[in-house]
Coordinates of C-alpha atoms and ligand atoms in Angstrom, one line a residue:
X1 CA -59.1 88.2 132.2
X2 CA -61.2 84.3 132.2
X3 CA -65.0 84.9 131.7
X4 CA -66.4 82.2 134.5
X5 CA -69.9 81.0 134.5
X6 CA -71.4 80.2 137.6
X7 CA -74.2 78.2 137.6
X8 CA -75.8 78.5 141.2
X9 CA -74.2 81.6 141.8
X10 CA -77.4 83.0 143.5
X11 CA -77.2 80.3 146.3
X12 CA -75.4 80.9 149.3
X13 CA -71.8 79.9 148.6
X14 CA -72.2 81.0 144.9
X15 CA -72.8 84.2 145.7
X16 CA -69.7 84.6 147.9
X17 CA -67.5 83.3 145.1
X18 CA -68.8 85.6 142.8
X19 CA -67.7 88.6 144.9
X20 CA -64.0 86.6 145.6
X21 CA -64.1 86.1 141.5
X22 CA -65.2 89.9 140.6
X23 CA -62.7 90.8 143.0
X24 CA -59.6 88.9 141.7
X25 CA -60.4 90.5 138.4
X26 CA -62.3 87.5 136.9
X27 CA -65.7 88.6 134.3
X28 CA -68.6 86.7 135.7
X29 CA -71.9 85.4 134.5
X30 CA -73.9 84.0 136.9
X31 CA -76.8 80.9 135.9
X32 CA -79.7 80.0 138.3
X33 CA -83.1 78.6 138.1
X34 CA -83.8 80.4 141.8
X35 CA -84.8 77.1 143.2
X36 CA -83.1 77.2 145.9
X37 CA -82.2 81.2 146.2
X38 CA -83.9 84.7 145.7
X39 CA -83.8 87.5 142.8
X40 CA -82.9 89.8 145.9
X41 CA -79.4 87.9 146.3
X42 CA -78.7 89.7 142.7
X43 CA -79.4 93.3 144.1
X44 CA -77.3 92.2 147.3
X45 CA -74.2 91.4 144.8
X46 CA -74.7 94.8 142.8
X47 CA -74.5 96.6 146.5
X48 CA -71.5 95.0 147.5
X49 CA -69.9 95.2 144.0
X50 CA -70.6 98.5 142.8
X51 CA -71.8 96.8 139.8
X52 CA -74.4 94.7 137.8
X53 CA -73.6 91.1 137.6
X54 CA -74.9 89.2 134.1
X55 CA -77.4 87.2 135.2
X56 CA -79.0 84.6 133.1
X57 CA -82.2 82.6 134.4
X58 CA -82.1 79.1 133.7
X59 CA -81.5 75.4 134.2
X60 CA -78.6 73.4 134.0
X61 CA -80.4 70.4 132.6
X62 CA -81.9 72.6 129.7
X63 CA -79.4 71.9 127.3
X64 CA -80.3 75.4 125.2
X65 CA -80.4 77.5 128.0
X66 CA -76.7 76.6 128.4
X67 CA -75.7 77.2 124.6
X68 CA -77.5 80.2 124.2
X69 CA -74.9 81.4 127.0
X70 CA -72.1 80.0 125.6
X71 CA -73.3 82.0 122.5
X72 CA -73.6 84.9 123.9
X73 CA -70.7 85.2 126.0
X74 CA -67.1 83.7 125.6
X75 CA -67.0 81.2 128.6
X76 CA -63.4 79.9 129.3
X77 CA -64.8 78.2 132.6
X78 CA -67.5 76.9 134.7
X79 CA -68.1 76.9 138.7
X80 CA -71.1 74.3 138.8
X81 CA -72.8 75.2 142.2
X82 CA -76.2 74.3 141.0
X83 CA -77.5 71.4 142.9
X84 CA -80.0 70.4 145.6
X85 CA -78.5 69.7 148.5
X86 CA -80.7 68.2 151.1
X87 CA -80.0 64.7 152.4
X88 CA -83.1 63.7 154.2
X89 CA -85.1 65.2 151.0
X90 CA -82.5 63.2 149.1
X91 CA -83.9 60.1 151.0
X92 CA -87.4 61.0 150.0
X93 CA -86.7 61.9 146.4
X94 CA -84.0 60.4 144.7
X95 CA -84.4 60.5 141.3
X96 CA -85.3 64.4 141.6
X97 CA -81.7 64.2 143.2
X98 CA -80.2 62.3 140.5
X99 CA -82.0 64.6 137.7
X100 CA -81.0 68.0 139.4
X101 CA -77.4 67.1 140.3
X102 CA -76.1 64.6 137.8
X103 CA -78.1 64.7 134.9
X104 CA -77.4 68.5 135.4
X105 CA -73.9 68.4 135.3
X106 CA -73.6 66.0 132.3
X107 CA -75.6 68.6 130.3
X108 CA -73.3 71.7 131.2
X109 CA -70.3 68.8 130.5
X110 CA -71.5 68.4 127.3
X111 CA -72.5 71.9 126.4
X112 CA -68.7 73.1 127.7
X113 CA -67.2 69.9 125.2
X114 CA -69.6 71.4 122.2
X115 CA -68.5 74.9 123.0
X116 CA -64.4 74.0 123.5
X117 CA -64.8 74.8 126.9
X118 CA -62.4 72.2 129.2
X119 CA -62.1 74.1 132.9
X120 CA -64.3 72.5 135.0
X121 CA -64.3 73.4 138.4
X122 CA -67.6 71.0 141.1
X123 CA -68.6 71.5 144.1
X124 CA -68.1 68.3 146.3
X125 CA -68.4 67.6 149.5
X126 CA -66.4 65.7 152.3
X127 CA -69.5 63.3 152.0
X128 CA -68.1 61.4 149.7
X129 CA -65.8 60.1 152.6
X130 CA -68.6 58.5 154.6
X131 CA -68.1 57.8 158.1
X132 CA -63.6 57.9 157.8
X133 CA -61.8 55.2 158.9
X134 CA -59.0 57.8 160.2
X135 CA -59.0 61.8 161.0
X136 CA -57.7 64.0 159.4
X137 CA -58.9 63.1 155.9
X138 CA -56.5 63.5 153.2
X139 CA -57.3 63.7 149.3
X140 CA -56.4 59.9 149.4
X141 CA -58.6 59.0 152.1
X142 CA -61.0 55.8 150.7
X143 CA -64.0 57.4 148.7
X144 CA -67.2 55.6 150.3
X145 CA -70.5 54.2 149.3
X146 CA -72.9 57.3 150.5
X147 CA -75.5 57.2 152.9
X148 CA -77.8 59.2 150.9
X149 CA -78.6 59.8 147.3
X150 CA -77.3 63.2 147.9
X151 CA -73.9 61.9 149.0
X152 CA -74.3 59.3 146.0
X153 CA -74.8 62.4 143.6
X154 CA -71.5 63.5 144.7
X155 CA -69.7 60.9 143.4
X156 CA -71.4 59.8 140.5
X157 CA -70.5 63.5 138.9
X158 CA -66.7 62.7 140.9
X159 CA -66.7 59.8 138.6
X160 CA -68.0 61.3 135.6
X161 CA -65.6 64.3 135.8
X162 CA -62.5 61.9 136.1
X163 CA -63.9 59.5 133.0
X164 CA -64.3 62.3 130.7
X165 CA -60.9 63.5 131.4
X166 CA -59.6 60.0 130.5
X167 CA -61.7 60.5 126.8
X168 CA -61.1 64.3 126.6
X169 CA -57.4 64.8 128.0
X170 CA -57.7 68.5 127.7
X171 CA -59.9 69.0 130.4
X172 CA -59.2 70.4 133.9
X173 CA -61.2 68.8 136.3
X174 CA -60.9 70.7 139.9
X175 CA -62.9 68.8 142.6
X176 CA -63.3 70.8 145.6
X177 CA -64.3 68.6 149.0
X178 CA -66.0 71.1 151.3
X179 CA -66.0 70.1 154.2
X180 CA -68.7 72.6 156.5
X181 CA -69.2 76.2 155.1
X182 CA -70.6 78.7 157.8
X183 CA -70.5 82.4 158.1
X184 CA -71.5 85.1 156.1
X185 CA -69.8 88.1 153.8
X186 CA -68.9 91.3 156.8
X187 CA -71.4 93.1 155.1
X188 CA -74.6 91.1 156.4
X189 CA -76.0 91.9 152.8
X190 CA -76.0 88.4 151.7
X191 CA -75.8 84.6 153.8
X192 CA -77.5 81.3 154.3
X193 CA -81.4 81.7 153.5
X194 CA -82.6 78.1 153.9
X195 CA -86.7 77.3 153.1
X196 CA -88.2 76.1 155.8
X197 CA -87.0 74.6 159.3
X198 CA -83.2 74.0 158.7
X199 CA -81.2 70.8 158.5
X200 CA -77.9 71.6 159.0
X201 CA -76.3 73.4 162.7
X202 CA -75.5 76.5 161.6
X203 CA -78.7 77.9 160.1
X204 CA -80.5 76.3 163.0
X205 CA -78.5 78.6 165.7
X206 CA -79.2 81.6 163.6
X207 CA -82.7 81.1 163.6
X208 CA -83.1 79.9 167.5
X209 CA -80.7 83.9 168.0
X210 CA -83.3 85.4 166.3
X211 CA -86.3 83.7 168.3
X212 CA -87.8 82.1 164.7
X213 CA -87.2 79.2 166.3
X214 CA -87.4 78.0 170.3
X215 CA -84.0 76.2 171.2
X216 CA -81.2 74.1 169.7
X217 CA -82.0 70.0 170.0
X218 CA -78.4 69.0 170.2
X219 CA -78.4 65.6 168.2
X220 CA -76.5 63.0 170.9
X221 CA -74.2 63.5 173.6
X222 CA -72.9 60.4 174.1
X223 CA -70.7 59.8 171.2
X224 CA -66.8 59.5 171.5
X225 CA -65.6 62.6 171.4
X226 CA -63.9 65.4 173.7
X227 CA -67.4 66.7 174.9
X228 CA -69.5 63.4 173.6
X229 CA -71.1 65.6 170.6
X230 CA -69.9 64.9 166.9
X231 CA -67.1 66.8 165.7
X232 CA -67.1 68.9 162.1
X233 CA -64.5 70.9 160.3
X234 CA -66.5 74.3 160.0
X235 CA -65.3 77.1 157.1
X236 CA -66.1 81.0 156.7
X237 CA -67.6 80.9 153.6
X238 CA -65.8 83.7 152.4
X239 CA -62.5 81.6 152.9
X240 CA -64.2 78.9 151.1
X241 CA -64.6 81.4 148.2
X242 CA -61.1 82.4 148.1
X243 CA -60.5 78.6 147.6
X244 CA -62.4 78.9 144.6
X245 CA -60.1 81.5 143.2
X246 CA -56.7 80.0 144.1
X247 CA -57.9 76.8 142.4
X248 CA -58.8 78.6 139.2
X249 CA -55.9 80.2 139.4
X250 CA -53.7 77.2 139.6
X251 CA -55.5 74.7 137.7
X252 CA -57.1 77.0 134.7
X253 CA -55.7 75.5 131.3
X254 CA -54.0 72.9 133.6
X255 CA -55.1 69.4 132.3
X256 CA -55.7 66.9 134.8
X257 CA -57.9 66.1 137.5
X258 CA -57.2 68.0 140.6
X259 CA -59.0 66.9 144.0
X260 CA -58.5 69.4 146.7
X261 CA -60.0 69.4 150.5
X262 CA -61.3 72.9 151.3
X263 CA -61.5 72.7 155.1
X264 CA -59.4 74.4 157.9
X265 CA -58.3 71.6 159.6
X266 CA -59.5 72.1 162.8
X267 CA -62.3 69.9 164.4
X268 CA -65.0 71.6 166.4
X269 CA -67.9 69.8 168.3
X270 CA -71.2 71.2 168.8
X271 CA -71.1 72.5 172.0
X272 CA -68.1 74.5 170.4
X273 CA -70.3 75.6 167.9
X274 CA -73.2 76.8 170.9
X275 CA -70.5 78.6 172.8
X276 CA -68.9 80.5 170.0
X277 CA -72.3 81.5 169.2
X278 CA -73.7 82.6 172.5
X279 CA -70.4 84.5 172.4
X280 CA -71.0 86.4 169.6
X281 CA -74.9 86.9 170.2
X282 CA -73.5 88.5 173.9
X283 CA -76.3 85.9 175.7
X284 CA -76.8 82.1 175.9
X285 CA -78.3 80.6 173.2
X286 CA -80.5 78.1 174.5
X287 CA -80.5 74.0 173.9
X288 CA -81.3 70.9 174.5
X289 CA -79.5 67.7 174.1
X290 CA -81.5 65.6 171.8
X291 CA -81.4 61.8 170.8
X292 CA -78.7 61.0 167.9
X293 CA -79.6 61.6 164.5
X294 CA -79.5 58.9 161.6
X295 CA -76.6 58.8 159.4
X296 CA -74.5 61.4 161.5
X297 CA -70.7 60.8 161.1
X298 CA -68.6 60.7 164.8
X299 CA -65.8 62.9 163.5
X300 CA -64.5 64.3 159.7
X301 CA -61.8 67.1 159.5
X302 CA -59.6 67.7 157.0
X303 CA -56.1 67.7 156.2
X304 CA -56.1 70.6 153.9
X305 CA -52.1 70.2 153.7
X306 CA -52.6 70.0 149.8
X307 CA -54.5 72.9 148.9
X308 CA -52.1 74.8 151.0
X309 CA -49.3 73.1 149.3
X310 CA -50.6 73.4 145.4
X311 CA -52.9 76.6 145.4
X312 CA -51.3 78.9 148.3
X313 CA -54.6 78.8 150.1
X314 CA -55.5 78.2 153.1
X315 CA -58.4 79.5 155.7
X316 CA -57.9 82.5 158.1
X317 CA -60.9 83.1 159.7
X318 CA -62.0 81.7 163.1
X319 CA -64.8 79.6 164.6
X320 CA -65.5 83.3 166.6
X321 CA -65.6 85.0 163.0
X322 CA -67.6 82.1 161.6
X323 CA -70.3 82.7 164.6
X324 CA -70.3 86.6 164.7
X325 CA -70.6 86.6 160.5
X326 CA -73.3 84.2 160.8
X327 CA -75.6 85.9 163.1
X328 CA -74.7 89.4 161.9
X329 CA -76.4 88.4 158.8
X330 CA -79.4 86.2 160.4
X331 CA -79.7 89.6 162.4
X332 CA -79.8 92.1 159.9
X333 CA -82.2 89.6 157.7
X334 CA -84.3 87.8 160.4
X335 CA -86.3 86.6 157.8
X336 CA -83.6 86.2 155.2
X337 CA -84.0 87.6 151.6
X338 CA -87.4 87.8 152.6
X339 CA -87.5 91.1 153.9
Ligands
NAD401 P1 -77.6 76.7 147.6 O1 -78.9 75.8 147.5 O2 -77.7 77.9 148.4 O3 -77.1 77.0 146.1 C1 -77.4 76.3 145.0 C2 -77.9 77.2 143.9 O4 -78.1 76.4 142.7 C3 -79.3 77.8 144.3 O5 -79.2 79.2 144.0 C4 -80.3 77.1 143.4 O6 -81.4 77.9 143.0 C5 -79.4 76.7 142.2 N1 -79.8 75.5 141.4 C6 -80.2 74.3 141.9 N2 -80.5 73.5 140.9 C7 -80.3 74.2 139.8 C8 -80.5 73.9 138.4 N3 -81.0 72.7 138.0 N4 -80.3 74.8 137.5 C9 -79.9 76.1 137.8 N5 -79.7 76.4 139.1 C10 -79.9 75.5 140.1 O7 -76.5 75.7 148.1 P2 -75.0 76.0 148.6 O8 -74.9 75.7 150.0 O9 -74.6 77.3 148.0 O10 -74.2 74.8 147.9 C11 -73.7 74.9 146.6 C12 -73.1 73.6 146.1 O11 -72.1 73.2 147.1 C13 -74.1 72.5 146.0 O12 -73.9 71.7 144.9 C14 -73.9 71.7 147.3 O13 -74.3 70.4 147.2 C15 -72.4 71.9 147.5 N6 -72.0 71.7 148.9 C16 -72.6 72.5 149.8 C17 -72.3 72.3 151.2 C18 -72.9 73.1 152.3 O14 -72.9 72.7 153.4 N7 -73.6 74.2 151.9 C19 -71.3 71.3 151.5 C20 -70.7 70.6 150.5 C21 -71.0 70.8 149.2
UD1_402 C1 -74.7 67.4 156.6 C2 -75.1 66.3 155.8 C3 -73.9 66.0 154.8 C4 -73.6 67.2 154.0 C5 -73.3 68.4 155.0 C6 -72.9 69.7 154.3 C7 -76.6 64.9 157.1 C8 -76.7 63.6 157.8 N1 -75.4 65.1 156.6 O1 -73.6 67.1 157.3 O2 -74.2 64.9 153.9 O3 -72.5 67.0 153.1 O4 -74.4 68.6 155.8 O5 -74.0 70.5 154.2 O6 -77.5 65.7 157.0 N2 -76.7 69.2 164.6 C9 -77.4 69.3 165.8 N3 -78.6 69.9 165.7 C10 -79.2 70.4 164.6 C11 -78.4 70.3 163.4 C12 -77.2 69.7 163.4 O7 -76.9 68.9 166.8 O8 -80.3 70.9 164.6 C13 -75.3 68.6 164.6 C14 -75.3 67.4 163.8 O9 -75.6 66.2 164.5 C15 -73.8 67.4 163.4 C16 -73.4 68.9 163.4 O10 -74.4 69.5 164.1 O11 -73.1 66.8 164.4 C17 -73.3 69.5 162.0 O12 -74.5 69.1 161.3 P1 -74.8 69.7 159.9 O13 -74.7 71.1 159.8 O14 -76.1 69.1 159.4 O15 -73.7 69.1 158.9 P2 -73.1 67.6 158.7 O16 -73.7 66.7 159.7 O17 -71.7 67.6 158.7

């Protein structure tokens, strides 16, 4: 079976797809510079495995950090989650943005060319559809000028990927679009673990369930929706995973570029969101309606009729799974890997 490398397989959907990988029989070597995760995450993994993980510490811009792996291990592909993934620090810091997340994956690029290595496999993100003209977005949908340099990082390396496989034919280039990963692994072992006050919804409600923090502000009500509060695609992250797998699976030693949405299809709002999760915490979890937040989209689901169609994936578990998952982790880990 494929040896994958995984850089940023310590972060929070990295480590999933290292248990969906290690599962489907793949040898993994997982790459990190624990910027944005824990040592504990690796201990987590070996629990829920039954086994060590290789684990190198490093840097994806250190250009021999990444040799001396391909050296020492016969890579036939790379899952690059490595990347910071902020937007409003994005706004504050974006040439630390543009270092990390582009300059990073030009160096593994060049490393993989060096070593003969041509599966590439990038976590992207439905930001690079800006606010859509149309829902459901399709693979075809316009790509958009982003709103932040996080977004903009997205595309640059969308670009790069597709320009190298005009120069160097035999690469596979698989862009995944996530669209809004939530939920945890059943086992509560490993999960979300932002620094700091969260950004995004779903960390948030975990941290309001477990009184870290006082009450949900529920950015805007009055937008043009169902309920008046902005609508997301949200994915288990352990379906998300699986993408990961059925996209290797189709596309390894495939040449091409090969752009798939990895969403469910369904668009939830926020209130959605606060019921499934006072559902699954057995109380209400409180909130407050807050004024709008810059830069939100209205609305962005996906169609993910082509993944379904090419790989044979498609995602199973519900917005009640998502929820439940979520805080069963925040739960068990109130203060995440800190513990
Ligand atoms: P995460 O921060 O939990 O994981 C990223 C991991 O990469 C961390 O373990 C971090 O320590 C590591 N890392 C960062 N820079 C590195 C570097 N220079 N060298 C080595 N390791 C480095 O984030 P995540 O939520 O698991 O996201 C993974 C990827 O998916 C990111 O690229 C992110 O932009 C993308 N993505 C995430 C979402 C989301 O909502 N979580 C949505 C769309 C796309
Ligand atoms: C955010 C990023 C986006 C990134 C995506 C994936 C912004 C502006 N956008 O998108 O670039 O690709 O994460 O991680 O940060 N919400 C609240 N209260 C909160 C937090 C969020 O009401 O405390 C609402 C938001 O207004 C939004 C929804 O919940 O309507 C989801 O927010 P979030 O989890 O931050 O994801 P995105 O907005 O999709």
């Amino acid at each position: 079976m494929a040896t994958i490398l995984v850089p940023g397989g310590a972060g929070f959907i990295g480590s999933h797809t290292v248990i969906a990988l290690v599962n489907a029989g793949y040898d993994v070597v997982i790459f990190d510079n624990f910027s944005n995760s824990k040592p504990t995450v690796l201990e987590r993994l070996k629990k829920i495995l039954g086994k060590n993980i290789p684990f190198v510490c490093g840097d994806i811009r250190n250009r021999e950090q990444i040799e001396n792996v391909f050296e020492q291990y016969k890579i036939d592909g790379v899952i690059n989650f490595a990347g910071l993934k902020a937007v409003g620090e994005s706004v504050k810091k974006p040439l630390e943005y543009y270092d990390n997340n582009v300059h990073g994956a030009r160096t593994l690029l060049q490393v993989m060319r060096e070593y003969q290595c041509h599966n590439f496999i990038f976590s992207s993100s439905a930001t690079v559809y800006g606010e859509p003209d149309s829902v459901p977005l399709t693979e075809s949908s316009p790509v958009k000028r982003a709103n932040s340099p996080y977004g903009q990082t997205k595309i640059d390396i969308e670009y790069m990927c597709q320009e190298l496989q005009i120069a160097a034919p035999e690469f596979s280039m698989v862009l995944l679009r996530y669209f809004n990963p939530v939920g945890a692994h059943e086992s509560g072992l490993i999960g979300e673990d932002p620094k700091g006050i969260p950004n995004n919804l779903m960390p948030y409600l975990c941290q309001v369930a477990v009184g870290r923090l006082p009450h949900l502000n529920v950015f805007g009500n009055d937008y043009p929706t169902p309920d008046g509060t902005c609508v997301r695609d949200y994915i288990h992250v352990v379906d998300l995973a699986e993408g990961h797998v059925a996209a290797l699976k189709h596309c390894l030693n495939v040449p091409g570029v090969h752009i798939y949405n990895l969403g469910t299809g369904i668009g939830y709002s926020v209130l959605d969101m606060v019921k499934a999760f006072s559902k699954a915490m057995g109380r209400e979890l409180p909130y407050k309606i807050a004024p709008r937040r810059a830069g939100d989209v209205v609305q962005c689901y996906a169609d993910p009729a082509l993944a379904k169609k090419e790989l044979g994936w498609s995602a199973k578990k519900n917005l009640d799974q998502m929820a439940a998952d979520s805080y069963n982790w925040q739960k068990n880990n109130p203060n995440g890997y800190d513990d």
